[in-house]
Short mmCIF file of N, CA and C in Angstrom, two decimals:
data_model
loop_
_atom_site.label_atom_id
_atom_site.label_comp_id
_atom_site.label_asym_id
_atom_site.label_seq_id
_atom_site.Cartn_x
_atom_site.Cartn_y
_atom_site.Cartn_z
N UNK A 199 92.10 118.09 96.81
CA UNK A 199 91.08 117.25 96.27
C UNK A 199 90.04 117.05 97.37
N UNK A 200 88.80 117.11 96.98
CA UNK A 200 87.70 116.88 97.90
C UNK A 200 86.98 115.60 97.52
N UNK A 201 86.58 114.85 98.51
CA UNK A 201 85.86 113.60 98.31
C UNK A 201 84.65 113.63 99.22
N UNK A 202 83.49 113.36 98.64
CA UNK A 202 82.27 113.36 99.44
C UNK A 202 81.46 112.11 99.12
N UNK A 203 80.88 111.54 100.16
CA UNK A 203 80.00 110.39 99.99
C UNK A 203 78.60 110.82 100.42
N UNK A 204 77.66 110.71 99.50
CA UNK A 204 76.27 111.04 99.81
C UNK A 204 75.51 109.76 100.14
N UNK A 205 74.66 109.86 101.14
CA UNK A 205 73.84 108.70 101.53
C UNK A 205 72.37 109.09 101.45
N UNK A 206 71.58 108.17 100.94
CA UNK A 206 70.14 108.38 100.92
C UNK A 206 69.59 108.14 102.32
N UNK A 207 68.80 109.07 102.78
CA UNK A 207 68.15 108.93 104.09
C UNK A 207 66.66 109.21 103.91
N UNK A 208 65.92 109.02 104.96
CA UNK A 208 64.48 109.31 104.93
C UNK A 208 64.22 110.80 104.69
N UNK A 209 65.21 111.63 104.97
CA UNK A 209 65.08 113.08 104.79
C UNK A 209 65.73 113.54 103.48
N UNK A 210 66.12 112.62 102.64
CA UNK A 210 66.79 112.95 101.38
C UNK A 210 68.29 112.71 101.49
N UNK A 211 69.03 113.04 100.42
CA UNK A 211 70.48 112.80 100.44
C UNK A 211 71.16 113.62 101.53
N UNK A 212 72.11 112.99 102.21
CA UNK A 212 72.89 113.66 103.25
C UNK A 212 74.35 113.26 103.08
N UNK A 213 75.24 114.12 103.52
CA UNK A 213 76.66 113.82 103.47
C UNK A 213 76.96 112.75 104.50
N UNK A 214 77.49 111.61 104.02
CA UNK A 214 77.84 110.52 104.91
C UNK A 214 79.29 110.56 105.33
N UNK A 215 80.14 111.08 104.44
CA UNK A 215 81.58 111.16 104.73
C UNK A 215 82.16 112.24 103.84
N UNK A 216 83.18 112.92 104.32
CA UNK A 216 83.81 114.01 103.56
C UNK A 216 85.29 114.04 103.90
N UNK A 217 86.13 114.15 102.89
CA UNK A 217 87.58 114.19 103.11
C UNK A 217 88.22 115.21 102.18
N UNK A 218 89.30 115.80 102.66
CA UNK A 218 90.08 116.73 101.85
C UNK A 218 91.51 116.22 101.82
N UNK A 219 92.10 116.17 100.65
CA UNK A 219 93.53 115.87 100.51
C UNK A 219 94.16 117.16 99.98
N UNK A 220 95.03 117.77 100.78
CA UNK A 220 95.64 119.04 100.39
C UNK A 220 96.64 118.82 99.26
N UNK A 221 96.91 119.87 98.47
CA UNK A 221 97.90 119.74 97.41
C UNK A 221 99.27 119.30 97.93
N UNK A 222 99.66 119.77 99.11
CA UNK A 222 100.95 119.36 99.67
C UNK A 222 100.96 117.86 99.95
N UNK A 223 99.89 117.33 100.54
CA UNK A 223 99.81 115.89 100.79
C UNK A 223 99.84 115.11 99.48
N UNK A 224 99.14 115.60 98.50
CA UNK A 224 99.04 114.92 97.20
C UNK A 224 100.38 114.94 96.47
N UNK A 225 100.99 116.12 96.35
CA UNK A 225 102.23 116.27 95.58
C UNK A 225 103.46 115.70 96.28
N UNK A 226 103.49 115.77 97.62
CA UNK A 226 104.67 115.32 98.36
C UNK A 226 104.50 113.93 98.96
N UNK A 227 103.47 113.22 98.56
CA UNK A 227 103.28 111.83 98.96
C UNK A 227 104.48 111.02 98.45
N UNK A 228 104.88 109.94 99.12
CA UNK A 228 106.02 109.14 98.64
C UNK A 228 105.88 108.65 97.20
N UNK A 229 104.66 108.58 96.69
CA UNK A 229 104.47 108.21 95.28
C UNK A 229 103.87 109.37 94.49
N UNK A 230 103.99 110.58 95.03
CA UNK A 230 103.43 111.77 94.39
C UNK A 230 104.34 112.34 93.32
N UNK A 231 103.93 113.46 92.78
CA UNK A 231 104.63 114.09 91.65
C UNK A 231 106.07 114.46 91.98
N UNK A 232 106.32 114.99 93.17
CA UNK A 232 107.68 115.38 93.53
C UNK A 232 108.58 114.16 93.63
N UNK A 233 108.13 113.13 94.31
CA UNK A 233 108.95 111.91 94.46
C UNK A 233 109.23 111.27 93.10
N UNK A 234 108.22 111.22 92.23
CA UNK A 234 108.42 110.61 90.91
C UNK A 234 109.43 111.41 90.09
N UNK A 235 109.39 112.73 90.21
CA UNK A 235 110.36 113.56 89.49
C UNK A 235 111.75 113.40 90.08
N UNK A 236 111.86 113.39 91.41
CA UNK A 236 113.17 113.22 92.04
C UNK A 236 113.81 111.89 91.67
N UNK A 237 113.00 110.86 91.45
CA UNK A 237 113.55 109.56 91.06
C UNK A 237 114.27 109.63 89.72
N UNK A 238 113.93 110.60 88.90
CA UNK A 238 114.57 110.74 87.59
C UNK A 238 115.89 111.51 87.66
N UNK A 239 116.13 112.19 88.78
CA UNK A 239 117.37 112.94 88.94
C UNK A 239 118.51 111.96 89.22
N UNK A 240 119.72 112.25 88.74
CA UNK A 240 120.85 111.40 89.11
C UNK A 240 121.14 111.55 90.61
N UNK A 241 121.49 110.44 91.26
CA UNK A 241 121.82 110.48 92.68
C UNK A 241 123.13 111.21 92.86
N UNK A 242 123.09 112.33 93.58
CA UNK A 242 124.28 113.14 93.76
C UNK A 242 124.11 114.00 95.00
N UNK A 243 125.15 114.05 95.82
CA UNK A 243 125.14 114.92 96.99
C UNK A 243 125.78 116.26 96.67
N UNK A 244 126.00 116.54 95.39
CA UNK A 244 126.64 117.79 94.99
C UNK A 244 125.68 118.95 95.20
N UNK A 245 126.24 120.16 95.20
CA UNK A 245 125.42 121.35 95.38
C UNK A 245 124.40 121.48 94.26
N UNK A 246 124.77 121.12 93.03
CA UNK A 246 123.80 121.23 91.93
C UNK A 246 122.64 120.26 92.14
N UNK A 247 122.91 119.08 92.70
CA UNK A 247 121.84 118.14 93.01
C UNK A 247 120.90 118.70 94.06
N UNK A 248 121.48 119.33 95.09
CA UNK A 248 120.66 119.96 96.12
C UNK A 248 119.81 121.07 95.52
N UNK A 249 120.42 121.87 94.65
CA UNK A 249 119.69 122.99 94.05
C UNK A 249 118.54 122.50 93.19
N UNK A 250 118.76 121.47 92.41
CA UNK A 250 117.68 120.92 91.58
C UNK A 250 116.52 120.45 92.46
N UNK A 251 116.85 119.75 93.53
CA UNK A 251 115.81 119.25 94.43
C UNK A 251 115.09 120.42 95.12
N UNK A 252 115.83 121.43 95.53
CA UNK A 252 115.23 122.59 96.19
C UNK A 252 114.32 123.37 95.25
N UNK A 253 114.75 123.55 94.01
CA UNK A 253 113.92 124.25 93.02
C UNK A 253 112.65 123.46 92.75
N UNK A 254 112.78 122.15 92.61
CA UNK A 254 111.60 121.31 92.37
C UNK A 254 110.62 121.43 93.54
N UNK A 255 111.12 121.30 94.76
CA UNK A 255 110.24 121.39 95.93
C UNK A 255 109.57 122.76 96.00
N UNK A 256 110.32 123.82 95.74
CA UNK A 256 109.74 125.17 95.78
C UNK A 256 108.71 125.37 94.67
N UNK A 257 108.93 124.74 93.53
CA UNK A 257 107.99 124.87 92.41
C UNK A 257 106.61 124.31 92.76
N UNK A 258 106.58 123.31 93.62
CA UNK A 258 105.30 122.74 94.04
C UNK A 258 104.71 123.50 95.23
N UNK A 259 105.41 124.52 95.69
CA UNK A 259 104.92 125.45 96.70
C UNK A 259 104.29 124.77 97.91
N UNK A 260 105.09 124.00 98.66
CA UNK A 260 104.52 123.36 99.85
C UNK A 260 104.14 124.42 100.88
N UNK A 261 103.10 124.17 101.59
CA UNK A 261 102.60 125.12 102.60
C UNK A 261 103.19 124.83 103.98
N UNK A 262 104.17 123.96 104.03
CA UNK A 262 104.79 123.57 105.29
C UNK A 262 106.30 123.56 105.12
N UNK A 263 107.02 123.61 106.24
CA UNK A 263 108.48 123.48 106.18
C UNK A 263 108.82 122.09 105.66
N UNK A 264 109.93 121.98 104.95
CA UNK A 264 110.34 120.68 104.44
C UNK A 264 111.84 120.52 104.57
N UNK A 265 112.31 119.31 104.39
CA UNK A 265 113.72 119.00 104.50
C UNK A 265 114.10 118.14 103.30
N UNK A 266 115.22 118.48 102.67
CA UNK A 266 115.72 117.70 101.55
C UNK A 266 116.89 116.88 102.06
N UNK A 267 116.85 115.58 101.81
CA UNK A 267 117.92 114.72 102.28
C UNK A 267 117.96 113.42 101.51
N UNK A 268 119.00 112.67 101.73
CA UNK A 268 119.16 111.36 101.12
C UNK A 268 118.85 110.29 102.16
N UNK A 269 118.10 109.30 101.77
CA UNK A 269 117.69 108.26 102.71
C UNK A 269 118.88 107.50 103.28
N UNK A 270 119.98 107.41 102.55
CA UNK A 270 121.12 106.62 103.02
C UNK A 270 122.23 107.48 103.61
N UNK A 271 122.03 108.78 103.77
CA UNK A 271 123.06 109.64 104.35
C UNK A 271 122.41 110.55 105.39
N UNK A 272 122.53 110.18 106.66
CA UNK A 272 121.89 110.94 107.73
C UNK A 272 122.41 112.38 107.82
N UNK A 273 123.66 112.59 107.44
CA UNK A 273 124.24 113.92 107.60
C UNK A 273 124.06 114.79 106.36
N UNK A 274 123.45 114.28 105.30
CA UNK A 274 123.28 115.05 104.07
C UNK A 274 121.84 115.52 103.98
N UNK A 275 121.60 116.75 104.43
CA UNK A 275 120.25 117.28 104.33
C UNK A 275 120.29 118.80 104.30
N UNK A 276 119.22 119.39 103.81
CA UNK A 276 119.08 120.83 103.76
C UNK A 276 117.68 121.17 104.25
N UNK A 277 117.58 122.05 105.24
CA UNK A 277 116.29 122.44 105.79
C UNK A 277 115.77 123.68 105.08
N UNK A 278 114.45 123.79 105.03
CA UNK A 278 113.80 124.98 104.50
C UNK A 278 112.63 125.30 105.41
N UNK A 279 112.53 126.55 105.79
CA UNK A 279 111.42 126.95 106.67
C UNK A 279 110.34 127.66 105.90
#
């Protein structure tokens, strides 16, 4: 998503501020699409739970490495490069 603020100046409109929010930032935000979907999954450390989470994360095609884990279990996580 792109956001631009135009300002009127003596020389006409000029860009006053510009920001980009990447799809990865947008979708993987703590209140983004991936988090909202994961909240609907049953809490489970089973392999099928991991697979569902991994498929969901891959479906949103993050452009960075990510880690799947449970907030209350430090030893329960799966890395992806």
